[in-house]
XYZ file of C-alpha atoms in Angstrom:
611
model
C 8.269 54.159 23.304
C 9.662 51.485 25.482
C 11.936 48.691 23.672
C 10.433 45.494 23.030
C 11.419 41.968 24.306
C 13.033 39.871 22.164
C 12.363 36.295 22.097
C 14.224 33.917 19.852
C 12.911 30.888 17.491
C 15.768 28.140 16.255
C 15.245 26.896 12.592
C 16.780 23.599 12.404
C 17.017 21.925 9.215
C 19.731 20.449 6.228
C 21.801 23.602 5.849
C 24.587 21.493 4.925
C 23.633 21.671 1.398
C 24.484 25.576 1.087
C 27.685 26.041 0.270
C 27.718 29.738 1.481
C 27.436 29.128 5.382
C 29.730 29.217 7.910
C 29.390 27.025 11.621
C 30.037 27.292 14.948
C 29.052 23.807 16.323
C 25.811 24.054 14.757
C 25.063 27.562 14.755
C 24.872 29.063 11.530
C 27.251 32.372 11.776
C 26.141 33.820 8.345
C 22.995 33.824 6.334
C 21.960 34.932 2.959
C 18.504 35.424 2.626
C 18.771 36.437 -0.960
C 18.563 33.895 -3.812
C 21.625 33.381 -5.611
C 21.319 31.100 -8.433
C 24.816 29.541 -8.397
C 24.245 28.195 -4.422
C 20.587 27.311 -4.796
C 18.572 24.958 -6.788
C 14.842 24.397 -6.285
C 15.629 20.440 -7.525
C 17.614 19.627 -4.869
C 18.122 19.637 -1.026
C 19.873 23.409 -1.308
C 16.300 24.761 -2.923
C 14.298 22.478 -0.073
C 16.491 23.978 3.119
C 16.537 27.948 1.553
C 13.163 28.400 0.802
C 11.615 26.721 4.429
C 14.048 29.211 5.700
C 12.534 31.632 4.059
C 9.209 30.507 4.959
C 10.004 30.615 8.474
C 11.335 34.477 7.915
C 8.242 35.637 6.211
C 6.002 34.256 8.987
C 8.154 36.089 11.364
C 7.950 39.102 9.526
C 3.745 38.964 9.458
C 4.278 38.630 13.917
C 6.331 41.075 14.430
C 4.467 43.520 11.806
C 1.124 42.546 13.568
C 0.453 44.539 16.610
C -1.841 42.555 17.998
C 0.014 39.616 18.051
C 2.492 39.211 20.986
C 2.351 43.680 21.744
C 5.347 44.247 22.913
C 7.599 41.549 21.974
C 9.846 40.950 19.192
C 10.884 37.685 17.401
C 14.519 37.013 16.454
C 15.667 33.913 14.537
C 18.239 31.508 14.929
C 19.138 28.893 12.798
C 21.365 25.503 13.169
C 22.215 22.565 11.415
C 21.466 19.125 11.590
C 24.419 17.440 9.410
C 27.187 19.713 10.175
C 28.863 22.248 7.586
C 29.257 22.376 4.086
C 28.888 19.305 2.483
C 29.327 19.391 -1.391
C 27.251 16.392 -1.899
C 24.423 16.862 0.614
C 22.642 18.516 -2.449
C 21.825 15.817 -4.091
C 22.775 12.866 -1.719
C 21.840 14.001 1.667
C 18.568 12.063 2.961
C 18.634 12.818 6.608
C 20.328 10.276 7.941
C 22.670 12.309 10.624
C 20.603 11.275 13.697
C 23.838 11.447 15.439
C 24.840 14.819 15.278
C 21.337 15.986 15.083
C 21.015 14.660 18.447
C 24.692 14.923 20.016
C 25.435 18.584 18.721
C 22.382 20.392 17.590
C 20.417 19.588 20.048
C 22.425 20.725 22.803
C 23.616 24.056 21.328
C 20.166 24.721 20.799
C 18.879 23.411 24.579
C 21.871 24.374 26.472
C 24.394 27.149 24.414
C 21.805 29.506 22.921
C 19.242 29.274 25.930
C 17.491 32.357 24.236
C 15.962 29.893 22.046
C 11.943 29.476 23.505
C 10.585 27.515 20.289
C 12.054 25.175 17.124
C 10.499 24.554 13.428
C 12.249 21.289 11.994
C 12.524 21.503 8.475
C 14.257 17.956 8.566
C 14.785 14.438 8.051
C 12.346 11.915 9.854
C 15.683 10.141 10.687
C 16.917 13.305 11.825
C 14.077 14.113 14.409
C 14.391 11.135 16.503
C 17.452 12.022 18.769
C 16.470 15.756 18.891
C 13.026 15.849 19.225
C 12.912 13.550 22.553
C 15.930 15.667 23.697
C 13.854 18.574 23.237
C 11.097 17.386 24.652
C 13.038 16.997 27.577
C 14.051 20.229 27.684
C 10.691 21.490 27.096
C 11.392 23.359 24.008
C 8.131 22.996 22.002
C 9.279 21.961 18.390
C 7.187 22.107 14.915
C 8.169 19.481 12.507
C 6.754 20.546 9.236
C 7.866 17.664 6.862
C 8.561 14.707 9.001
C 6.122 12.111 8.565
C 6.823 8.887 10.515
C 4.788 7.972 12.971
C 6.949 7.385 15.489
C 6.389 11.112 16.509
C 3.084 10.592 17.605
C 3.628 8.982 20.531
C 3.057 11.796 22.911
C 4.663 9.808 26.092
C 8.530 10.258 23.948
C 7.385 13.340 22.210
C 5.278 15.374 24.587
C 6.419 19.195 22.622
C 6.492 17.720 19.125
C 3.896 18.394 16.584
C 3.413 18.910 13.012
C 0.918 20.739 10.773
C 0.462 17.255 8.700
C -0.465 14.007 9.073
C 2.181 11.331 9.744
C 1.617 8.022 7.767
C -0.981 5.705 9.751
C -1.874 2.983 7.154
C -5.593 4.092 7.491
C -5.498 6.202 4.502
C -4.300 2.649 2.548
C -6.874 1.111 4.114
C -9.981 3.348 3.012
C -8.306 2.919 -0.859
C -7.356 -0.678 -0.511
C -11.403 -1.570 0.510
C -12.527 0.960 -2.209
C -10.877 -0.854 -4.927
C -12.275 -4.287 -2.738
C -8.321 -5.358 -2.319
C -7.977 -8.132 0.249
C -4.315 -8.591 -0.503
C -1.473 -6.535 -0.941
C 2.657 -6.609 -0.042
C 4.873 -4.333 1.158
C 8.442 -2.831 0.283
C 9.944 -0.348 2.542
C 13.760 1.235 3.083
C 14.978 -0.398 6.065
C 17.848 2.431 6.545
C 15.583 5.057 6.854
C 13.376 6.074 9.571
C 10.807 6.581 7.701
C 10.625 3.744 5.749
C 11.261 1.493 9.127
C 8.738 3.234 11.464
C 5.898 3.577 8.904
C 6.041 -0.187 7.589
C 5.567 -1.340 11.491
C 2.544 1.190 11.642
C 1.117 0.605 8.260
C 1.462 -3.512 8.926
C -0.675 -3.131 11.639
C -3.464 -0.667 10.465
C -4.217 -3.087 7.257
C -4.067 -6.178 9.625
C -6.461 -4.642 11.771
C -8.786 -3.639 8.624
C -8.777 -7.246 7.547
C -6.444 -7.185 4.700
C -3.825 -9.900 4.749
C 0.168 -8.167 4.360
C 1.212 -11.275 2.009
C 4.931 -10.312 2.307
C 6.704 -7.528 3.345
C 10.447 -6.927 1.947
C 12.766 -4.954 3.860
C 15.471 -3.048 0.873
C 18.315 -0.941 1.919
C 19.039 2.639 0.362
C 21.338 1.458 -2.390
C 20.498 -1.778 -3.753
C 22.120 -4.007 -6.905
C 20.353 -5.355 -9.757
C 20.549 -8.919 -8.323
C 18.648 -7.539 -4.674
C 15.795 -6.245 -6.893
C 15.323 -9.413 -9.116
C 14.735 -11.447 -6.063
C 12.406 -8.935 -4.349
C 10.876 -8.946 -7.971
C 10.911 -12.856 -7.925
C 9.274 -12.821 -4.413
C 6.342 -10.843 -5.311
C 5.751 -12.787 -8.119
C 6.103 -15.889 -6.390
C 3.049 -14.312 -3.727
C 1.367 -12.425 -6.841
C 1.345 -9.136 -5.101
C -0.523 -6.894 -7.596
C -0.843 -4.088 -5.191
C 2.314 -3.185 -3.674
C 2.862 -0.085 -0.888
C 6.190 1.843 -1.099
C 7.342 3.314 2.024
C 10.662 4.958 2.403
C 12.212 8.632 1.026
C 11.026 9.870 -2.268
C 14.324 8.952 -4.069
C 13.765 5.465 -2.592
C 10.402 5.086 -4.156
C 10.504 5.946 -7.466
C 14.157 4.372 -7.909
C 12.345 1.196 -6.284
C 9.373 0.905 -8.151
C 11.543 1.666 -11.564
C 13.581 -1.922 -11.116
C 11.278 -3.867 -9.315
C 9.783 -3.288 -13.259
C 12.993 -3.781 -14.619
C 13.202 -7.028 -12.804
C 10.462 -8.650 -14.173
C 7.380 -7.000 -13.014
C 5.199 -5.883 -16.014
C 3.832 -2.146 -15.133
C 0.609 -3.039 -16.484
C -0.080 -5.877 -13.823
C 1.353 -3.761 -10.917
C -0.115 -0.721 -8.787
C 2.172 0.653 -6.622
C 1.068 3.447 -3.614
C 3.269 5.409 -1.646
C 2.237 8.608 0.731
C 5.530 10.145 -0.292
C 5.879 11.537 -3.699
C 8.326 10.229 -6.249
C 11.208 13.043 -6.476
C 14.150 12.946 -7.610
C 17.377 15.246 -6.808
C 19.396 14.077 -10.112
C 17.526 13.549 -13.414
C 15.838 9.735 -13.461
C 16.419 9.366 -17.274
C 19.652 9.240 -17.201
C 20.392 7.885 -13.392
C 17.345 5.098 -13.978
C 16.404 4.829 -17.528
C 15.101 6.763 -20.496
C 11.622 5.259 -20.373
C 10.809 6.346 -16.480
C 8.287 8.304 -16.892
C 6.211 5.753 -18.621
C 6.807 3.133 -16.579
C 5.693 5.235 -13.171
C 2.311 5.857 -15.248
C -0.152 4.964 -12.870
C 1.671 5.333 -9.784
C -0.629 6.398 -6.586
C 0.192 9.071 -4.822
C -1.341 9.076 -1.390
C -1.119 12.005 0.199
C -3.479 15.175 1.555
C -4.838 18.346 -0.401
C -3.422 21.533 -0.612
C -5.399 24.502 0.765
C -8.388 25.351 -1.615
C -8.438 28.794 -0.760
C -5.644 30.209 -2.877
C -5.076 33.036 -2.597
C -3.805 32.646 1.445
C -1.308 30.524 -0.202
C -0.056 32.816 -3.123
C -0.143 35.899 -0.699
C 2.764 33.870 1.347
C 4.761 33.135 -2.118
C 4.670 36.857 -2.829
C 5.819 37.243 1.067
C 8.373 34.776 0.305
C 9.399 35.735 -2.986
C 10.094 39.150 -1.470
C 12.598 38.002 1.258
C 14.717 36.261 -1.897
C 14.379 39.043 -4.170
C 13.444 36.601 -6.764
C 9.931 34.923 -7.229
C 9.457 31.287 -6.271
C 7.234 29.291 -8.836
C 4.168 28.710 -7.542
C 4.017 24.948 -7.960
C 6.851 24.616 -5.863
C 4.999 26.392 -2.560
C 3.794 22.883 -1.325
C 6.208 20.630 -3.055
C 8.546 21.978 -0.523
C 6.567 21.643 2.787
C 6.456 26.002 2.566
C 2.923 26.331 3.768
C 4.215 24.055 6.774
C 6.700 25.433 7.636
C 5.338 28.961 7.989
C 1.910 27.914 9.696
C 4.401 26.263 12.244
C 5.811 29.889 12.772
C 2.151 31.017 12.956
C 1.097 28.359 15.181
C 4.076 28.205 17.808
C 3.960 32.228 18.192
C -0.313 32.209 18.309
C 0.327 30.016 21.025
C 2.804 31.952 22.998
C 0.088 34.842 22.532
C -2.558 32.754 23.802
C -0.548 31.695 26.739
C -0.203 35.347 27.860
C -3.334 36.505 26.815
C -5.383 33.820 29.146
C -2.343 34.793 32.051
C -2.215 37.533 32.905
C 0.290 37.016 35.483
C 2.802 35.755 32.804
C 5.310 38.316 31.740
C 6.923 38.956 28.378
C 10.244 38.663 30.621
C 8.758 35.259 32.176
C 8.488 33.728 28.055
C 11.855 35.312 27.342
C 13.321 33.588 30.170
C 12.295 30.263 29.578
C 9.937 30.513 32.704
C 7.330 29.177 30.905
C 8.281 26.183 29.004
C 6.380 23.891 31.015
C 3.172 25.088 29.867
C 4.219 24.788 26.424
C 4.152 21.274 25.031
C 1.814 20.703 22.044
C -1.677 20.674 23.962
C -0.666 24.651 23.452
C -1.394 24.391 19.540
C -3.953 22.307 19.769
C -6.838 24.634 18.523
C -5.498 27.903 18.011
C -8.682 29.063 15.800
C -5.806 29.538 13.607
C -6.955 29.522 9.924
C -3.618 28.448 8.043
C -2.009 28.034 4.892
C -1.432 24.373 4.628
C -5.693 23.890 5.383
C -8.129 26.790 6.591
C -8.858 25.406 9.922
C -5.646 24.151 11.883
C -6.937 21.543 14.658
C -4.181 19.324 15.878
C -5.672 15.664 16.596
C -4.947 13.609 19.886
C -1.489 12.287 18.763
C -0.013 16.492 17.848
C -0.478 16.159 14.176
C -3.020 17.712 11.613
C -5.736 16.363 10.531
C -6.607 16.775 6.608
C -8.475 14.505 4.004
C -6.852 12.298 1.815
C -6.586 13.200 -2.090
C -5.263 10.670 -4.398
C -3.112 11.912 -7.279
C -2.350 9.432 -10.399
C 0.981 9.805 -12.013
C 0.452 10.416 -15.838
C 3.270 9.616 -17.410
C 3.830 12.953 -18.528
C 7.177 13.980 -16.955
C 6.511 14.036 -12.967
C 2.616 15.594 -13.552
C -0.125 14.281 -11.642
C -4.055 14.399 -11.999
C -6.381 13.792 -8.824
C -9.513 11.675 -9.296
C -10.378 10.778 -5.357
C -11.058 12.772 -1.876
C -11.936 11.690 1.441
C -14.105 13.442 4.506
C -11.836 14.069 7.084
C -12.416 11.229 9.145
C -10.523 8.995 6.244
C -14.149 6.539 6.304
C -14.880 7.697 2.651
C -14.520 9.065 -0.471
C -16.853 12.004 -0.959
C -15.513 12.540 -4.211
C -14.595 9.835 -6.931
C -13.809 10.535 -10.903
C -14.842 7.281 -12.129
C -14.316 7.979 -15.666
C -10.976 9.220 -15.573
C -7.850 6.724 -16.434
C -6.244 5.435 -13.149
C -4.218 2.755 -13.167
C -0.675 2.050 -15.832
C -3.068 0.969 -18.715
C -5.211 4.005 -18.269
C -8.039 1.783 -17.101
C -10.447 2.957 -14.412
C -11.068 -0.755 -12.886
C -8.808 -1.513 -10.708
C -6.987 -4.974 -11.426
C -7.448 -8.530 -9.499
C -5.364 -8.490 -6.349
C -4.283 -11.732 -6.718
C -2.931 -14.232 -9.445
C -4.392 -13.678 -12.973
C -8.082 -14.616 -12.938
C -8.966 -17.927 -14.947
C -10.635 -17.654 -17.909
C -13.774 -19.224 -17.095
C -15.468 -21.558 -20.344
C -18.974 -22.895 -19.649
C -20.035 -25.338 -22.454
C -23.534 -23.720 -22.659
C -26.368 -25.250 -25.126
C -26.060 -22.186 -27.094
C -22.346 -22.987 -27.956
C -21.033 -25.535 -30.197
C -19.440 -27.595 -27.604
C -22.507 -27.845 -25.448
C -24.630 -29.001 -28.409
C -22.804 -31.555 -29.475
C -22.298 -32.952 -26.191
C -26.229 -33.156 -25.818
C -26.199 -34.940 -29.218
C -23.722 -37.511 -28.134
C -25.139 -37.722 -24.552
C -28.637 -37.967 -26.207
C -27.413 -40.607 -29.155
C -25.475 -42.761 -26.074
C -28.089 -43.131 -23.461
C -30.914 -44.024 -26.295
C -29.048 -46.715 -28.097
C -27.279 -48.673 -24.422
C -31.355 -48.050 -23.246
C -32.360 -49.570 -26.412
C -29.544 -52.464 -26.297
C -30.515 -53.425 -22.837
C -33.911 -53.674 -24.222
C -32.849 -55.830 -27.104
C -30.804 -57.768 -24.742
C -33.550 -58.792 -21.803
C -36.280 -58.964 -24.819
C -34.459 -61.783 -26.036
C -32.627 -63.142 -22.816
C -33.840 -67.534 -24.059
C -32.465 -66.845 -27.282
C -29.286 -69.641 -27.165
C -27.192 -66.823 -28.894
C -28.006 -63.882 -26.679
C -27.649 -66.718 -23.350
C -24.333 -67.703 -24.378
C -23.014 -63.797 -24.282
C -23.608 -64.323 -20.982
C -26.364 -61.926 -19.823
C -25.481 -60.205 -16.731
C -22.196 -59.695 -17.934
C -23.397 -57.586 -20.899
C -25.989 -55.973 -19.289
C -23.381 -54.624 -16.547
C -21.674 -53.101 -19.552
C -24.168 -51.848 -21.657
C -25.049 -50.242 -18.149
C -21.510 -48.559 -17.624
C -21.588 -47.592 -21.343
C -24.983 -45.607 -20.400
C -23.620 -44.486 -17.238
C -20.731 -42.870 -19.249
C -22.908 -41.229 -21.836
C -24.960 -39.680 -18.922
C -21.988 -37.917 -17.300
C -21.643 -35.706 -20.366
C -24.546 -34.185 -19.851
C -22.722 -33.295 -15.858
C -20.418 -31.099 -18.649
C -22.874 -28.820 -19.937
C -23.661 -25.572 -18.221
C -21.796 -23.555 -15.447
C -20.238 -25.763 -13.105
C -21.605 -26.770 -9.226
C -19.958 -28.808 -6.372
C -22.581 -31.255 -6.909
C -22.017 -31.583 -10.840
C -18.379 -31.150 -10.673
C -18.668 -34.517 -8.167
C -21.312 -36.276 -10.268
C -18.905 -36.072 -13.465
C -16.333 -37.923 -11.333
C -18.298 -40.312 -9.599
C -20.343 -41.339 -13.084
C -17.082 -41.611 -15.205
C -15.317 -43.858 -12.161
C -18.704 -46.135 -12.343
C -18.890 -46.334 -15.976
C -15.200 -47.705 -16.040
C -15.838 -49.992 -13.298
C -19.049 -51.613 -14.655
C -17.279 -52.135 -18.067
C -14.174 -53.361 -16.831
C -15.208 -55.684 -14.561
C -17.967 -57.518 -16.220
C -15.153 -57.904 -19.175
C -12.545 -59.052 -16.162
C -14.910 -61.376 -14.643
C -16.145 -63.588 -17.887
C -12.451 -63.739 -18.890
C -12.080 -64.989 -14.863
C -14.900 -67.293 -14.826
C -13.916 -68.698 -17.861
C -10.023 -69.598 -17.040
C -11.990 -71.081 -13.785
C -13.722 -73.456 -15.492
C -10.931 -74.444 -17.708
C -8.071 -74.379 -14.561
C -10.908 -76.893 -12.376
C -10.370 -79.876 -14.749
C -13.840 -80.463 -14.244
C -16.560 -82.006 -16.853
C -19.968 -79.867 -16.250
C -22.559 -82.079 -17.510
C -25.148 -80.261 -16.221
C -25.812 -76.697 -16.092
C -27.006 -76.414 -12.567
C -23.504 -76.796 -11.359
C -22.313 -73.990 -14.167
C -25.144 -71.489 -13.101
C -23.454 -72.287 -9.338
C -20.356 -71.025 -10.152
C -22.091 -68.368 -12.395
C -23.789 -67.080 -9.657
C -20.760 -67.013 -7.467
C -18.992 -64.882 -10.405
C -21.997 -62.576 -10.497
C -21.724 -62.022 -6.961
C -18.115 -61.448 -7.402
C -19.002 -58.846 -10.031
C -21.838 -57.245 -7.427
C -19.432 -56.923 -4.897
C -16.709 -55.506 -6.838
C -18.878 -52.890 -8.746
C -20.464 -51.556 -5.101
C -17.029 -51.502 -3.906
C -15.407 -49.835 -6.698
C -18.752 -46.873 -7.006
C -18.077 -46.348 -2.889
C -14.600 -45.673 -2.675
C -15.111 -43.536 -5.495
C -18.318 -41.931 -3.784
C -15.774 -41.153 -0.630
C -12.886 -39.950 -2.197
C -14.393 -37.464 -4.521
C -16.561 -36.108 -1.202
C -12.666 -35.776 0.634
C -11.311 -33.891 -2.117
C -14.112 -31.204 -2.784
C -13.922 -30.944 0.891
C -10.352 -30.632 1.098
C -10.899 -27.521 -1.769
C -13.940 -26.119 -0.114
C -12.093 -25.574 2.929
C -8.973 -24.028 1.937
C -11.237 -21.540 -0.272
């Protein structure tokens, strides 16, 4: 039987939290592939790095087991670090950001020291892919990300050999919720330290501009904040009245973030906050937040995609993995960790070598071991493999090198970290073909989802069925009948010497602005309207006009007579300056009724055009 070739895949990821390994540069001299309680917990970035290792291992395992899958060749594994050795707080505190030495060390030792390296899975950091990916890229060393999500990836002119068996964050999948719930408005909070949290607010920003909803702030926070940073970010969204809010950054970021911003003044029950990254945390959050964490992320909306339907596929690789560690992984945990992704990028990157040799046949086991054939590798390779994977049955990589999958949204109960779903998309992202509309959603276990902008106004109508509107009628009714019937008294008896010497017009201009006044109550009754909200205005300014000034103008026309020293012995001369009153009166009551008219019509215009 003739021996094999050996070929060689790098695993690159945060081995720096197991406290077992030994480096040289970045190489990993020593391994231990078998779980050992007292280096590895599941919680924290030790159980994260061991078990995509193992993923990565059991995938290799099916290949080289598989005869019909790259005949003749063997698969080896390498593995290297991206933040250096041992680190006894990378555990817990490590979140990727060793860009640096990602880029300066392992990427070399990877491109240039162990050059019988053909293919790299990336179970890292977004912050950590950036130097390393382009690097490899340059070196034409196709490389599967299976957790990194920011979008700067996609861009296929920096990243030509880097893709990823998930979606990246877009901002499209907050748009189809956002317009769903009919939200025109929301704000944004993202981690400004991390790549993540930087590279997704730009693209996110720009996908809900483009979809018509207005970004009405969007606060940049670092990693590690005080009390006093989060009590003005808490100030500023309640100074915009941001209801929905979208949290982009690393899991410890968001729940940490969305915990204070509460703390800081932000009642849970007004807020809903959406992230596409989970909330996780490495340490416990009752006791490094607050005891009453879990009730206060009620309602929080998870974002994200759905795991493979079909099972079994999935538990089949936790038995495969639980074998390798010689002690069984819980089940939940499978894509928690990114496992399924990280062993369909095995799948994928060595189905794609085999389909580059099967469809040449003048390419040579020797030719792929050689790194003859890296050009013909970059991620157009995986596009469509026909590969029917773990993380969804059918494994088509879009345009930009990344997966496409529905969107599920998950609700945060309250209960501990547990989640319920209640929403899935097609796979274009354009709708939700399923919807639980009775199920509780939002922090107050409501399934409406709340205004998205300051608290609604309680709107009153004074209807004729309440007892506001009826006694308005009454008094509207009781007013315009007795000035009507005054007026009537009045002109009935206008050559009585008693009714003449109250000085007709005068009175009758009042009784008229009384009767004007009693008729703009009945502008009060019913549902408001632009024109009855200007008639109330314009009635009330006349009736005080009319009343005023026929009071003001007998007092005037009096102190006229009495100021011209003359004797008026006849009344023709005291209806002349009567008349010249009335006309005074005339001209002031038009006056009065059209700047009134004209400054009511500019206001509701102003209003009507900032609505």
């Amino acid at each position: 039987m003739s021996t094999p070739t050996n070929i060689t895949l790098a695993s690159v990821g945060s081995y720096c939290s197991i406290n077992h390994i030994t480096v040289n540069g970045s190489y990993i001299n020593n391994f231990n592939t078998t779980f050992d309680p007292s280096f590895i917990n599941l919680e924290d970035n030790s159980g994260w790095s061991f078990y995509g290792d193992l993923a990565v291992v059991a995938a290799i395992e099916r290949i080289n087991s598989d005869p019909t899958i790259l005949p003749g060749i063997h698969v080896n594994l390498k593995r290297f670090t991206d933040c250096g050795g041992y680190d006894p707080e990378a555990a817990l505190l490590y979140d990727g950001k060793s860009g640096g030495y990602a880029a300066a060390v392992t990427a070399m030792d990877v491109a240039d020291v162990h050059t019988d390296v053909i293919g790299v899975v990336g179970n890292e950091f977004s912050s950590a892919v950036i130097g390393i990916g382009e690097i490899l890229s340059l070196y034409q060393l196709p490389f599967c990300g299976n957790c990194a999500t920011s979008p700067r990836f996609s861009d296929k002119n920096k990243y030509p050999y880097y893709w990823r068996p998930l979606p990246p964050v877009t901002g499209d999948s907050y748009l189809l919720v956002l317009k769903t719930w009919n939200v025109k408005r929301v704000a944004i909070v993202y981690e400004k330290d991390s790549e993540l949290g930087l590279s997704s607010a730009q693209i996110v920003h720009q996908s809900l501009v483009r979809g018509k909803i207005e970004v009405i702030t969007s606060i940049a926070l670092p990693s590690d904040l005080d009390k006093a940073a989060y009590d003005v970010s808490s100030k500023a969204l309640k100074t915009f009245h941001s209801r929905y809010v979208i949290v982009l950054g690393s899991n410890p970021f968001i729940g940490s973030t969305v915990y204070r911003l509460s703390k800081s003044g932000l009642n849970p029950t007004e807020m809903v906050y959406l992230s596409e990254n989970a909330l996780q945390h490495f340490m416990d959050p009752l006791i490094t937040l607050g005891p009453d964490y879990y009730n206060v992320i009620r309602g929080f909306i998870w974002v994200t995609n759905p795991v493979n339907p079909v099972h079994q596929v999935v538990k089949q690789m936790q038995a495969e993995v639980s074998k390798v560690a010689g002690a069984e992984i819980p089940f939940e945990y499978v894509s928690r960790i990114y496992l399924t992704q990280a062993y369909d990028c095995v799948m994928m990157m060595l189905l794609g070598f085999h389909k580059l040799l099967q469809e040449n046949p003048e390419y040579t086991a020797e030719m792929l071991q050689n790194r003859q054939l890296q050009r013909h590798m970059n991620w157009i390779l995986f596009k469509d493999l026909e590969y029917n994977g773990l993380t969804w049955d059918e494994m088509r990589l879009n345009p930009t090198g990344d997966l496409e999958l529905p969107i599920i949204l998950y609700r945060y109960t309250g209960d501990h970290l547990n989640v319920t779903s209640f929403a899935l998309s097609n796979l274009d992202w354009t709708e939700f073909i399923e919807y639980n509309k009775t199920a509780p959603i939002f922090h107050n276990n409501s399934t409406v989802p709340p205004p998205d902008g300051p608290k609604p106004l309680t709107h009153y109508s004074n209807t004729v069925t309440t007892h506001q509107g009826i006694l308005l009628a009454i008094l509207a009714s009781i007013g315009t009948i007795a000035t009507v019937s005054l007026a009537a008294l009045v002109v009935s008896f206008r050559n009585n010497k008693a009714v003449r010497r109250a000085a007709i017009p005068e009175i009758l201009t009042f009784i008229g602005g009384c009767n004007i006044g009693y008729t703009s109550l009945w502008f009060y009754i019913g549902d408001p309207t632009a024109s009855g909200c200007k008639a109330r205005v314009v009635l009330v300014a006349v009736s005080y006009v009319c009343m005023v000034a026929s009071l003001t103008l007998r007092s005037l026309f009096m102190v006229a007579i009495f100021l011209s020293g003359k004797a008026y012995r006849n009344s023709k001369a005291l209806k002349n300056v009567q008349a010249r009153f009335w006309g005074y009166l005339a001209l002031f009551v038009a006056i009065e009724v059209g700047f009134a008219d004209v400054g009511n019509s500019v206001v509701l215009d102003d209003k009507d055009a900032h609505n």
